[in-house]
Coordinates of N, CA and C in Angstrom, one line a residue:
Chain A
D1 N -137.1 2.6 -28.5 CA -136.6 3.6 -29.2 C -137.6 4.8 -29.1
A2 N -137.0 6.1 -29.2 CA -137.8 7.5 -28.9 C -138.7 7.8 -30.0
G3 N -138.4 7.1 -31.3 CA -139.0 7.6 -32.4 C -138.3 8.8 -32.8
V4 N -138.9 9.4 -34.0 CA -138.3 10.7 -34.7 C -138.5 11.8 -33.7
I5 N -137.6 12.6 -33.5 CA -137.6 13.6 -32.7 C -137.3 14.9 -33.5
Q6 N -138.3 15.8 -33.2 CA -138.1 17.1 -34.0 C -138.1 18.1 -32.8
S7 N -137.4 19.3 -33.2 CA -137.4 20.5 -32.4 C -137.2 21.7 -33.2
P8 N -137.9 22.9 -33.0 CA -138.8 23.0 -31.8 C -140.1 22.6 -32.1
R9 N -141.0 22.4 -31.1 CA -142.3 21.8 -31.5 C -143.2 23.0 -32.2
H10 N -142.9 24.2 -31.8 CA -143.6 25.4 -32.1 C -142.7 26.4 -32.4
E11 N -142.7 27.2 -33.5 CA -141.9 28.3 -33.8 C -142.6 29.5 -34.2
V12 N -142.4 30.6 -33.7 CA -143.1 31.8 -34.2 C -141.9 32.8 -34.5
T13 N -141.8 33.3 -35.6 CA -140.8 34.4 -35.9 C -141.4 35.4 -36.9
E14 N -140.6 36.3 -36.9 CA -140.9 37.6 -37.9 C -140.4 37.2 -39.4
M15 N -141.1 37.7 -40.1 CA -140.7 37.9 -41.6 C -139.3 38.2 -41.7
G16 N -138.4 37.5 -42.6 CA -137.3 37.9 -42.7 C -136.3 37.2 -41.8
Q17 N -136.7 36.8 -40.8 CA -135.8 36.1 -40.0 C -135.3 34.5 -40.5
E18 N -134.4 34.2 -39.8 CA -133.8 32.7 -40.3 C -134.4 31.7 -39.3
V19 N -134.9 30.7 -39.9 CA -135.5 29.6 -39.0 C -134.8 28.3 -39.4
T20 N -134.5 27.6 -38.2 CA -133.8 26.2 -38.3 C -134.7 25.2 -37.6
L21 N -135.0 24.4 -38.4 CA -135.9 23.2 -37.8 C -134.8 22.0 -37.9
R22 N -135.0 21.2 -36.7 CA -134.1 20.0 -36.5 C -134.9 18.7 -36.5
C23 N -134.1 17.7 -36.7 CA -134.6 16.3 -36.7 C -133.7 15.3 -36.4
K24 N -134.0 14.4 -35.4 CA -133.1 13.3 -35.2 C -134.0 12.1 -35.6
P25 N -133.5 11.3 -36.6 CA -134.2 10.2 -37.0 C -134.0 9.1 -36.2
I26 N -134.8 7.9 -36.3 CA -134.6 6.8 -35.5 C -133.5 6.0 -35.8
S27 N -132.8 5.5 -35.0 CA -131.4 5.0 -35.0 C -131.6 3.6 -36.0
G28 N -130.7 3.7 -36.8 CA -130.6 2.6 -37.9 C -131.6 2.8 -39.1
H29 N -132.3 3.9 -39.3 CA -132.8 4.3 -40.4 C -131.8 5.0 -41.2
N30 N -132.1 4.7 -42.6 CA -131.1 5.2 -43.5 C -132.0 6.1 -44.6
S31 N -133.2 6.4 -44.4 CA -133.8 7.4 -45.4 C -134.5 8.3 -44.4
L32 N -134.3 9.6 -44.8 CA -134.9 10.8 -44.0 C -135.7 11.7 -44.8
F33 N -136.8 12.1 -44.8 CA -137.8 13.0 -45.5 C -138.2 14.1 -44.6
W34 N -138.2 15.3 -45.4 CA -138.7 16.5 -44.9 C -140.2 16.9 -45.6
Y35 N -141.2 16.9 -44.9 CA -142.6 17.3 -45.4 C -142.9 18.6 -45.1
R36 N -143.8 19.4 -45.8 CA -144.5 20.5 -45.2 C -146.0 20.2 -45.4
Q37 N -146.8 20.5 -44.5 CA -148.2 20.3 -44.7 C -149.0 21.6 -44.3
T38 N -149.8 21.8 -45.3 CA -150.8 22.9 -45.1 C -152.1 22.5 -45.5
M39 N -153.2 23.3 -45.1 CA -154.5 23.1 -45.4 C -154.8 23.1 -46.9
M40 N -154.1 24.0 -47.6 CA -154.3 24.0 -49.0 C -153.6 23.2 -49.9
R41 N -152.5 22.8 -49.4 CA -151.6 21.8 -50.3 C -151.2 20.4 -49.7
G42 N -151.8 20.2 -48.5 CA -151.5 18.8 -48.0 C -150.2 18.7 -47.7
L43 N -149.7 17.3 -47.7 CA -148.4 17.0 -47.3 C -147.6 16.9 -48.6
E44 N -146.6 17.8 -48.5 CA -145.7 18.0 -49.7 C -144.2 17.4 -49.3
L45 N -143.6 16.7 -50.0 CA -142.3 16.2 -49.8 C -141.4 17.4 -50.4
L46 N -140.3 17.8 -49.3 CA -139.5 18.8 -49.8 C -138.3 18.2 -50.3
I47 N -137.7 17.3 -49.2 CA -136.3 16.7 -49.7 C -136.3 15.5 -49.1
Y48 N -135.5 14.5 -49.6 CA -135.2 13.2 -48.8 C -133.6 13.0 -49.1
F49 N -133.4 12.2 -48.1 CA -132.0 11.7 -48.2 C -131.8 10.3 -48.0
N50 N -130.9 9.6 -48.4 CA -130.6 8.4 -48.3 C -129.1 8.1 -47.8
N51 N -128.8 7.5 -46.8 CA -127.5 7.3 -46.3 C -126.9 8.8 -46.1
N52 N -127.7 9.8 -45.7 CA -127.1 11.1 -45.5 C -126.8 11.9 -46.8
V53 N -127.1 11.6 -48.0 CA -127.1 12.2 -49.2 C -128.3 12.7 -49.7
P54 N -128.6 13.9 -50.0 CA -129.7 14.2 -50.6 C -129.9 13.7 -52.0
I55 N -131.0 12.9 -52.1 CA -131.5 12.3 -53.3 C -132.5 13.1 -54.2
D56 N -133.2 13.7 -53.6 CA -134.2 14.4 -54.4 C -134.6 15.7 -53.8
D57 N -134.3 17.0 -54.2 CA -134.7 18.2 -53.6 C -135.8 18.9 -54.4
S58 N -136.4 18.3 -55.4 CA -137.2 18.9 -56.3 C -138.4 19.6 -55.8
G59 N -138.6 19.0 -54.4 CA -139.8 19.6 -53.8 C -139.6 21.0 -52.8
M60 N -138.2 21.3 -52.8 CA -138.0 22.5 -52.2 C -138.5 23.7 -52.7
P61 N -139.3 24.5 -52.3 CA -139.8 25.5 -53.0 C -139.1 26.7 -53.6
E62 N -138.0 27.1 -52.9 CA -137.1 28.2 -53.4 C -135.7 28.0 -52.8
D63 N -135.1 29.0 -53.3 CA -133.5 28.9 -52.9 C -133.6 29.3 -51.2
R64 N -134.7 29.9 -50.8 CA -134.6 30.3 -49.4 C -134.6 28.9 -48.6
F65 N -135.0 28.0 -49.2 CA -135.0 26.7 -48.3 C -133.6 25.9 -48.6
S66 N -133.2 25.2 -47.4 CA -132.0 24.4 -47.6 C -131.9 23.2 -46.5
A67 N -131.6 22.1 -46.9 CA -131.5 20.9 -46.0 C -130.3 20.5 -45.8
K68 N -129.8 20.0 -44.9 CA -128.4 19.2 -44.6 C -128.6 18.1 -43.8
M69 N -127.8 17.1 -44.0 CA -127.6 15.9 -43.1 C -126.2 15.5 -42.8
P70 N -125.7 16.1 -41.9 CA -124.3 16.0 -41.6 C -123.9 14.7 -41.1
N71 N -124.8 14.0 -40.6 CA -124.5 12.5 -40.0 C -125.8 11.9 -39.9
A72 N -125.8 10.5 -39.6 CA -126.9 9.7 -39.6 C -128.0 10.0 -38.7
S73 N -127.6 10.8 -37.8 CA -128.6 11.0 -36.7 C -129.0 12.5 -36.5
F74 N -128.9 13.3 -37.5 CA -129.2 14.5 -37.4 C -129.4 15.4 -38.9
S75 N -130.5 16.0 -38.8 CA -130.6 16.8 -40.1 C -131.5 18.2 -39.8
T76 N -131.2 19.1 -40.5 CA -131.8 20.5 -40.4 C -132.4 21.0 -41.6
L77 N -133.5 21.6 -41.5 CA -134.1 22.5 -42.6 C -134.2 23.9 -42.2
K78 N -133.6 24.6 -43.0 CA -133.4 26.1 -42.9 C -134.0 26.9 -43.8
I79 N -134.7 27.9 -43.4 CA -135.5 28.9 -44.1 C -134.8 30.3 -43.8
Q80 N -134.3 30.9 -44.9 CA -133.8 32.1 -44.8 C -133.7 33.0 -46.2
P81 N -134.5 34.1 -45.9 CA -135.3 34.6 -45.1 C -136.7 34.1 -44.9
S82 N -137.2 34.0 -43.9 CA -138.6 33.4 -43.9 C -139.8 34.4 -44.2
E83 N -140.8 33.9 -44.8 CA -142.0 34.7 -45.1 C -143.2 34.2 -44.6
P84 N -144.4 35.0 -44.5 CA -145.5 34.4 -44.0 C -146.1 33.2 -44.6
R85 N -146.0 33.2 -45.9 CA -146.4 32.0 -46.6 C -145.8 30.8 -46.4
D86 N -144.6 30.8 -45.7 CA -143.9 29.6 -45.2 C -144.5 28.8 -43.9
S87 N -145.5 29.7 -43.3 CA -146.2 29.1 -42.2 C -147.0 27.8 -42.5
A88 N -146.5 26.8 -41.7 CA -147.1 25.4 -42.0 C -146.6 24.4 -40.9
V89 N -147.0 23.2 -41.0 CA -146.3 22.2 -39.9 C -145.3 21.4 -41.0
Y90 N -144.1 21.3 -40.5 CA -143.0 20.7 -41.1 C -142.5 19.4 -40.3
F91 N -142.9 18.3 -41.2 CA -142.7 17.1 -40.6 C -141.4 16.4 -41.0
C92 N -140.7 15.8 -40.2 CA -139.6 14.8 -40.5 C -139.9 13.4 -40.4
A93 N -139.4 12.7 -41.3 CA -139.9 11.3 -41.1 C -138.6 10.3 -41.5
S94 N -138.6 9.2 -40.9 CA -137.3 8.2 -41.4 C -138.0 7.0 -41.6
S95 N -137.1 6.2 -42.4 CA -137.4 4.7 -42.7 C -136.3 4.0 -42.9
R96 N -136.3 2.7 -42.8 CA -135.2 1.8 -42.7 C -135.3 1.0 -44.3
R97 N -134.3 1.3 -45.0 CA -134.5 0.6 -46.4 C -134.2 -0.8 -46.4
T98 N -135.4 -1.5 -46.3 CA -135.1 -3.1 -46.4 C -136.0 -3.7 -47.6
G99 N -136.0 -3.1 -48.7 CA -137.0 -3.6 -49.7 C -137.9 -2.3 -50.0
M100 N -139.0 -2.6 -50.7 CA -139.9 -1.5 -51.0 C -140.9 -1.4 -50.2
N101 N -141.2 -2.2 -49.2 CA -142.3 -2.0 -48.2 C -141.6 -1.5 -47.1
T102 N -141.4 -0.2 -47.1 CA -140.7 0.6 -45.9 C -141.9 1.5 -45.4
E103 N -141.9 1.3 -44.1 CA -142.9 2.2 -43.3 C -142.1 3.5 -43.0
A104 N -142.6 4.7 -43.0 CA -142.0 6.0 -42.7 C -142.6 6.3 -41.4
F105 N -141.7 6.7 -40.5 CA -142.2 6.9 -39.1 C -141.9 8.5 -39.1
F106 N -142.9 9.3 -38.6 CA -142.9 10.7 -38.4 C -142.6 11.3 -37.1
G107 N -142.0 12.4 -36.9 CA -141.8 13.2 -35.8 C -143.4 13.8 -35.6
Q108 N -143.3 14.5 -34.5 CA -144.4 15.1 -34.2 C -144.7 16.5 -34.8
G109 N -143.6 16.9 -35.7 CA -143.7 18.1 -36.5 C -143.2 19.4 -35.6
T110 N -143.1 20.3 -36.5 CA -142.9 21.8 -36.0 C -143.8 22.7 -36.7
R111 N -144.5 23.2 -35.9 CA -145.5 24.2 -36.4 C -145.0 25.8 -36.4
L112 N -144.8 25.9 -37.6 CA -144.0 27.4 -37.9 C -144.9 28.4 -38.2
T113 N -145.0 29.5 -37.7 CA -145.7 30.7 -37.8 C -144.9 31.9 -38.1
V114 N -144.9 32.4 -39.4 CA -144.2 33.4 -39.7 C -145.1 34.8 -39.6
V115 N -144.7 35.7 -38.9 CA -145.7 36.8 -38.8 C -145.0 38.2 -39.5
Chain B
R1 N -150.6 17.1 -63.6 CA -151.2 16.1 -63.0 C -150.4 15.8 -61.6
K2 N -151.0 15.8 -60.5 CA -150.3 15.4 -59.3 C -150.0 13.9 -59.4
E3 N -148.9 13.6 -58.7 CA -148.4 12.1 -58.7 C -149.5 11.2 -57.9
V4 N -150.1 12.0 -56.9 CA -150.9 10.9 -56.1 C -152.1 12.1 -55.9
E5 N -153.3 11.5 -56.2 CA -154.5 12.3 -56.0 C -155.7 11.5 -55.2
Q6 N -156.1 12.4 -54.5 CA -157.4 11.8 -53.5 C -158.5 12.7 -53.5
D7 N -159.8 12.3 -53.3 CA -160.8 13.2 -53.1 C -160.8 13.6 -51.7
P8 N -160.7 15.0 -51.5 CA -160.4 15.5 -50.1 C -161.5 15.5 -49.1
G9 N -162.7 15.0 -49.7 CA -163.9 15.0 -48.8 C -164.4 16.3 -48.4
P10 N -165.0 16.4 -47.3 CA -165.2 15.4 -46.2 C -166.2 14.3 -46.5
F11 N -166.1 13.2 -46.0 CA -167.0 12.0 -45.9 C -167.7 12.1 -44.5
N12 N -169.0 12.4 -44.6 CA -169.7 12.4 -43.4 C -170.6 11.1 -43.2
V13 N -170.4 10.1 -42.3 CA -171.0 8.8 -42.5 C -171.5 8.6 -41.0
P14 N -172.5 7.9 -40.7 CA -172.9 7.4 -39.6 C -172.3 6.3 -38.8
E15 N -172.2 6.1 -37.6 CA -171.7 4.9 -37.2 C -172.2 3.6 -37.8
G16 N -171.4 2.6 -38.0 CA -171.9 1.4 -38.6 C -171.9 1.4 -40.0
A17 N -171.6 2.6 -40.7 CA -171.6 2.5 -42.3 C -170.4 1.9 -42.6
T18 N -170.4 1.7 -44.1 CA -169.3 1.3 -44.9 C -168.9 2.6 -45.8
V19 N -167.5 2.8 -45.8 CA -167.1 3.9 -46.6 C -166.0 3.5 -47.3
A20 N -165.8 3.9 -48.5 CA -164.6 3.6 -49.4 C -164.0 4.9 -49.9
F21 N -162.8 4.7 -49.8 CA -161.9 5.8 -50.5 C -161.1 5.3 -51.7
N22 N -160.9 6.2 -52.7 CA -160.1 5.8 -53.8 C -158.9 6.8 -53.9
C23 N -157.8 6.4 -54.4 CA -156.7 7.3 -54.7 C -156.1 6.8 -56.0
T24 N -155.8 7.7 -56.8 CA -155.1 7.6 -58.2 C -153.8 7.9 -58.0
Y25 N -152.9 7.1 -59.0 CA -151.4 7.6 -59.0 C -151.1 7.7 -60.5
S26 N -149.8 8.6 -60.8 CA -149.7 8.8 -62.1 C -148.5 7.9 -62.8
N27 N -147.6 7.4 -61.9 CA -146.4 6.8 -62.4 C -146.8 5.2 -62.5
S28 N -147.0 4.6 -63.4 CA -147.3 3.4 -63.8 C -146.3 2.5 -63.3
A29 N -145.1 2.8 -63.0 CA -144.0 2.1 -62.5 C -144.1 1.8 -61.0
S30 N -144.9 2.5 -60.4 CA -144.9 2.5 -58.9 C -144.9 1.3 -58.3
Q31 N -144.1 1.3 -57.2 CA -143.9 -0.3 -56.6 C -144.7 -0.4 -55.3
S32 N -144.8 0.5 -54.5 CA -145.3 0.1 -53.1 C -146.4 1.1 -52.8
F33 N -147.4 0.8 -52.0 CA -148.3 1.5 -51.9 C -148.9 1.4 -50.4
F34 N -149.3 2.4 -49.7 CA -149.9 2.3 -48.3 C -151.0 3.2 -48.0
W35 N -151.5 3.0 -47.0 CA -152.4 3.9 -46.3 C -152.1 4.3 -44.9
Y36 N -152.1 5.8 -44.9 CA -151.8 6.3 -43.6 C -152.9 7.0 -43.0
R37 N -152.9 7.2 -41.5 CA -154.0 7.7 -40.9 C -153.3 8.9 -40.2
Q38 N -154.0 10.1 -40.3 CA -153.5 11.3 -39.6 C -154.9 11.8 -38.8
D39 N -154.6 11.8 -37.5 CA -155.5 12.5 -36.5 C -155.2 13.9 -36.4
C40 N -156.2 14.6 -35.9 CA -156.2 16.1 -36.0 C -155.1 16.8 -35.2
R41 N -154.2 17.5 -35.7 CA -152.9 17.9 -35.2 C -151.8 16.9 -34.6
K42 N -151.9 15.8 -35.4 CA -151.0 14.8 -34.9 C -150.0 14.4 -36.3
E43 N -149.2 13.5 -36.1 CA -148.3 13.0 -37.4 C -149.0 12.0 -37.9
P44 N -148.8 11.7 -39.3 CA -149.4 10.6 -40.0 C -148.7 9.3 -39.3
K45 N -149.6 8.3 -39.5 CA -149.2 6.9 -39.0 C -149.6 5.8 -40.0
L46 N -148.7 4.9 -40.0 CA -149.1 3.8 -41.1 C -150.4 3.0 -40.5
L47 N -151.3 3.0 -41.6 CA -152.5 2.2 -41.1 C -152.3 0.9 -41.9
M48 N -151.9 0.6 -43.2 CA -151.8 -0.6 -43.5 C -151.2 -0.6 -45.0
S49 N -150.3 -1.6 -45.4 CA -149.7 -1.7 -46.7 C -150.8 -2.2 -47.8
V50 N -150.6 -1.8 -48.9 CA -151.4 -2.5 -49.8 C -150.8 -3.3 -50.7
Y51 N -151.2 -4.7 -50.9 CA -150.6 -5.6 -51.7 C -151.2 -5.9 -53.0
S52 N -150.7 -6.3 -53.9 CA -151.2 -6.6 -55.2 C -152.4 -7.6 -55.3
S53 N -152.6 -8.5 -54.2 CA -153.6 -9.5 -54.1 C -154.7 -8.9 -53.1
G54 N -154.3 -7.6 -52.7 CA -155.4 -7.0 -51.7 C -155.3 -7.6 -50.3
N55 N -155.5 -6.8 -49.3 CA -155.3 -7.2 -47.9 C -156.3 -6.8 -47.0
E56 N -156.6 -7.4 -46.0 CA -157.6 -7.1 -45.1 C -156.9 -7.1 -43.6
D57 N -157.3 -6.1 -42.8 CA -157.0 -6.0 -41.4 C -158.2 -5.6 -40.8
G58 N -158.7 -6.6 -40.1 CA -160.1 -6.2 -39.4 C -161.1 -5.9 -40.3
R59 N -161.5 -4.4 -39.9 CA -162.7 -3.9 -40.6 C -162.0 -3.0 -42.0
F60 N -160.8 -3.2 -42.0 CA -160.1 -2.4 -43.1 C -159.7 -3.4 -44.2
T61 N -160.0 -2.9 -45.3 CA -159.5 -3.8 -46.6 C -159.0 -2.7 -47.8
A62 N -157.8 -3.2 -48.1 CA -157.1 -2.3 -49.2 C -157.0 -3.1 -50.3
Q63 N -157.0 -2.4 -51.5 CA -157.1 -3.1 -52.9 C -156.1 -2.2 -54.0
L64 N -155.4 -2.8 -54.7 CA -154.7 -2.2 -55.7 C -155.2 -2.6 -56.9
N65 N -155.4 -1.6 -57.9 CA -155.8 -1.9 -59.2 C -154.7 -1.3 -60.3
R66 N -153.7 -2.2 -60.7 CA -152.6 -1.5 -61.5 C -153.0 -1.1 -62.7
A67 N -154.0 -1.7 -63.5 CA -154.5 -1.4 -64.6 C -155.0 -0.1 -64.8
S68 N -155.8 0.4 -63.7 CA -156.3 1.7 -63.5 C -155.6 2.7 -62.7
Q69 N -154.5 2.1 -62.1 CA -153.6 2.9 -61.5 C -154.3 3.6 -60.2
Y70 N -155.1 2.9 -59.4 CA -155.7 3.4 -58.2 C -155.6 2.3 -57.1
I71 N -155.6 2.9 -56.1 CA -155.7 2.0 -54.7 C -157.1 2.4 -53.9
S72 N -157.5 1.3 -53.2 CA -158.7 1.8 -52.5 C -158.7 1.4 -51.0
L73 N -159.4 2.1 -50.1 CA -159.6 1.6 -48.7 C -161.0 1.4 -48.5
L74 N -161.3 0.3 -47.9 CA -162.6 0.4 -47.4 C -162.9 0.0 -45.9
I75 N -163.7 0.8 -45.2 CA -163.7 0.6 -43.8 C -165.2 0.1 -43.6
R76 N -165.3 -0.9 -43.0 CA -166.6 -1.6 -42.8 C -167.1 -1.2 -41.2
D77 N -168.3 -1.0 -40.8 CA -168.8 -0.9 -39.5 C -168.1 0.3 -38.9
S78 N -168.2 1.4 -39.4 CA -167.3 2.6 -39.0 C -167.7 3.0 -37.6
K79 N -166.6 3.2 -36.9 CA -166.5 3.7 -35.6 C -166.3 5.1 -35.4
L80 N -166.6 5.8 -34.3 CA -166.5 7.2 -34.1 C -164.8 7.4 -34.1
S81 N -164.1 6.3 -33.6 CA -162.6 6.5 -33.6 C -162.1 6.5 -34.8
D82 N -162.8 6.2 -35.9 CA -162.3 6.1 -37.4 C -162.2 7.6 -37.8
S83 N -162.9 8.5 -37.2 CA -162.8 9.9 -37.7 C -161.4 10.3 -37.9
A84 N -160.9 10.6 -38.9 CA -159.5 11.1 -39.2 C -159.3 11.4 -40.6
T85 N -158.1 11.8 -41.0 CA -157.7 11.9 -42.3 C -156.8 10.7 -42.8
Y86 N -157.1 10.2 -44.0 CA -156.7 9.0 -44.5 C -155.9 9.4 -45.8
L87 N -154.5 9.1 -45.8 CA -153.6 9.5 -46.7 C -153.1 8.4 -47.4
C88 N -153.2 8.4 -48.9 CA -152.6 7.6 -49.7 C -151.1 7.8 -49.9
V89 N -150.4 6.7 -50.1 CA -148.9 6.9 -50.3 C -148.5 6.0 -51.2
V90 N -147.6 6.7 -52.1 CA -146.9 5.8 -53.2 C -145.4 5.9 -53.1
I91 N -144.9 4.9 -53.4 CA -143.3 5.0 -53.5 C -143.3 4.7 -55.0
P92 N -142.8 5.5 -55.9 CA -142.7 5.5 -57.3 C -141.8 4.2 -57.7
G93 N -140.7 4.0 -57.0 CA -139.8 2.8 -57.4 C -138.7 3.3 -58.1
T94 N -138.7 4.6 -58.6 CA -137.5 5.2 -59.2 C -136.9 6.3 -58.5
G95 N -135.6 6.4 -58.5 CA -135.1 7.3 -57.6 C -135.0 7.2 -56.2
G96 N -134.9 5.8 -55.9 CA -134.7 5.5 -54.6 C -135.9 5.3 -53.8
F97 N -136.2 5.8 -52.6 CA -137.5 5.7 -51.7 C -138.2 6.8 -51.6
K98 N -138.4 7.8 -52.6 CA -139.0 8.7 -52.7 C -140.6 8.4 -52.3
T99 N -141.1 9.0 -51.1 CA -142.4 8.6 -50.7 C -143.4 9.7 -50.8
I100 N -144.3 9.5 -51.7 CA -145.3 10.5 -52.1 C -146.5 10.3 -51.3
F101 N -147.0 11.4 -50.6 CA -148.3 11.4 -50.0 C -149.4 12.2 -50.9
G102 N -150.6 11.6 -50.8 CA -151.8 12.2 -51.3 C -152.2 13.3 -50.2
A103 N -153.0 14.1 -50.7 CA -153.5 15.2 -49.8 C -154.3 14.9 -48.6
G104 N -154.8 13.7 -48.9 CA -155.6 13.3 -47.7 C -157.2 13.1 -48.0
T105 N -158.1 12.2 -47.4 CA -159.5 12.4 -47.4 C -159.9 12.4 -46.0
R106 N -160.7 13.4 -45.6 CA -161.1 13.6 -44.4 C -162.3 12.8 -44.1
L107 N -162.6 12.0 -42.9 CA -163.6 11.1 -42.6 C -164.3 11.6 -41.3
F108 N -165.4 11.8 -41.3 CA -166.1 12.1 -40.0 C -167.3 11.2 -39.8
V109 N -167.1 10.2 -38.7 CA -168.1 9.4 -38.2 C -168.9 9.8 -37.3
K110 N -170.3 10.0 -37.4 CA -171.2 10.6 -36.5 C -172.1 9.4 -35.8
A111 N -172.2 10.0 -34.6 CA -172.9 8.9 -33.7 C -174.6 8.9 -34.1

């Protein structure tokens, strides 16, 4: 398996622009997580899905952030409009729900810089 | 209070030293616990699960103390390659499989 695939790996955009981050989870995994990592705040859970349904989006910082999972093999995280404080590494992770001991596999992340 | 808290460090230790990290969690009903490792500019990867009875994997030992709501990671005979950030992970057990990460503890092992 290719693992969790995220794109783009790097994104530099101007303040006010729309940014879309993409994630392809591991085939057969039914939980998908979006995290944001910064030096100041560490790894924050933004939203997670079970079977393509958003279960908890309490970590989404503002209405400027939205996430979708139209099918089991694809998810997007969108920021509109983007702001410099959104600069961070965004990770997508997936896991297979087989009881409580579930390992989350991470993509390589998208490094977002908003100038 | 954060759901999962760790000492950010950094811990600077010489090769061969023993080092221990603790992590506290706020939800007493939490079900599952893990330690992940993250190398610089890389994604986190599972290091080991933490079982109620404690578990060991080579030089690494993980323990759970439910009464005090903390988990620990002990690294014996530290190697240069152990230098990384160690992330404590908790699955609260309510609300599905929400997976909460601590901010991580940075470890530097020096020659």
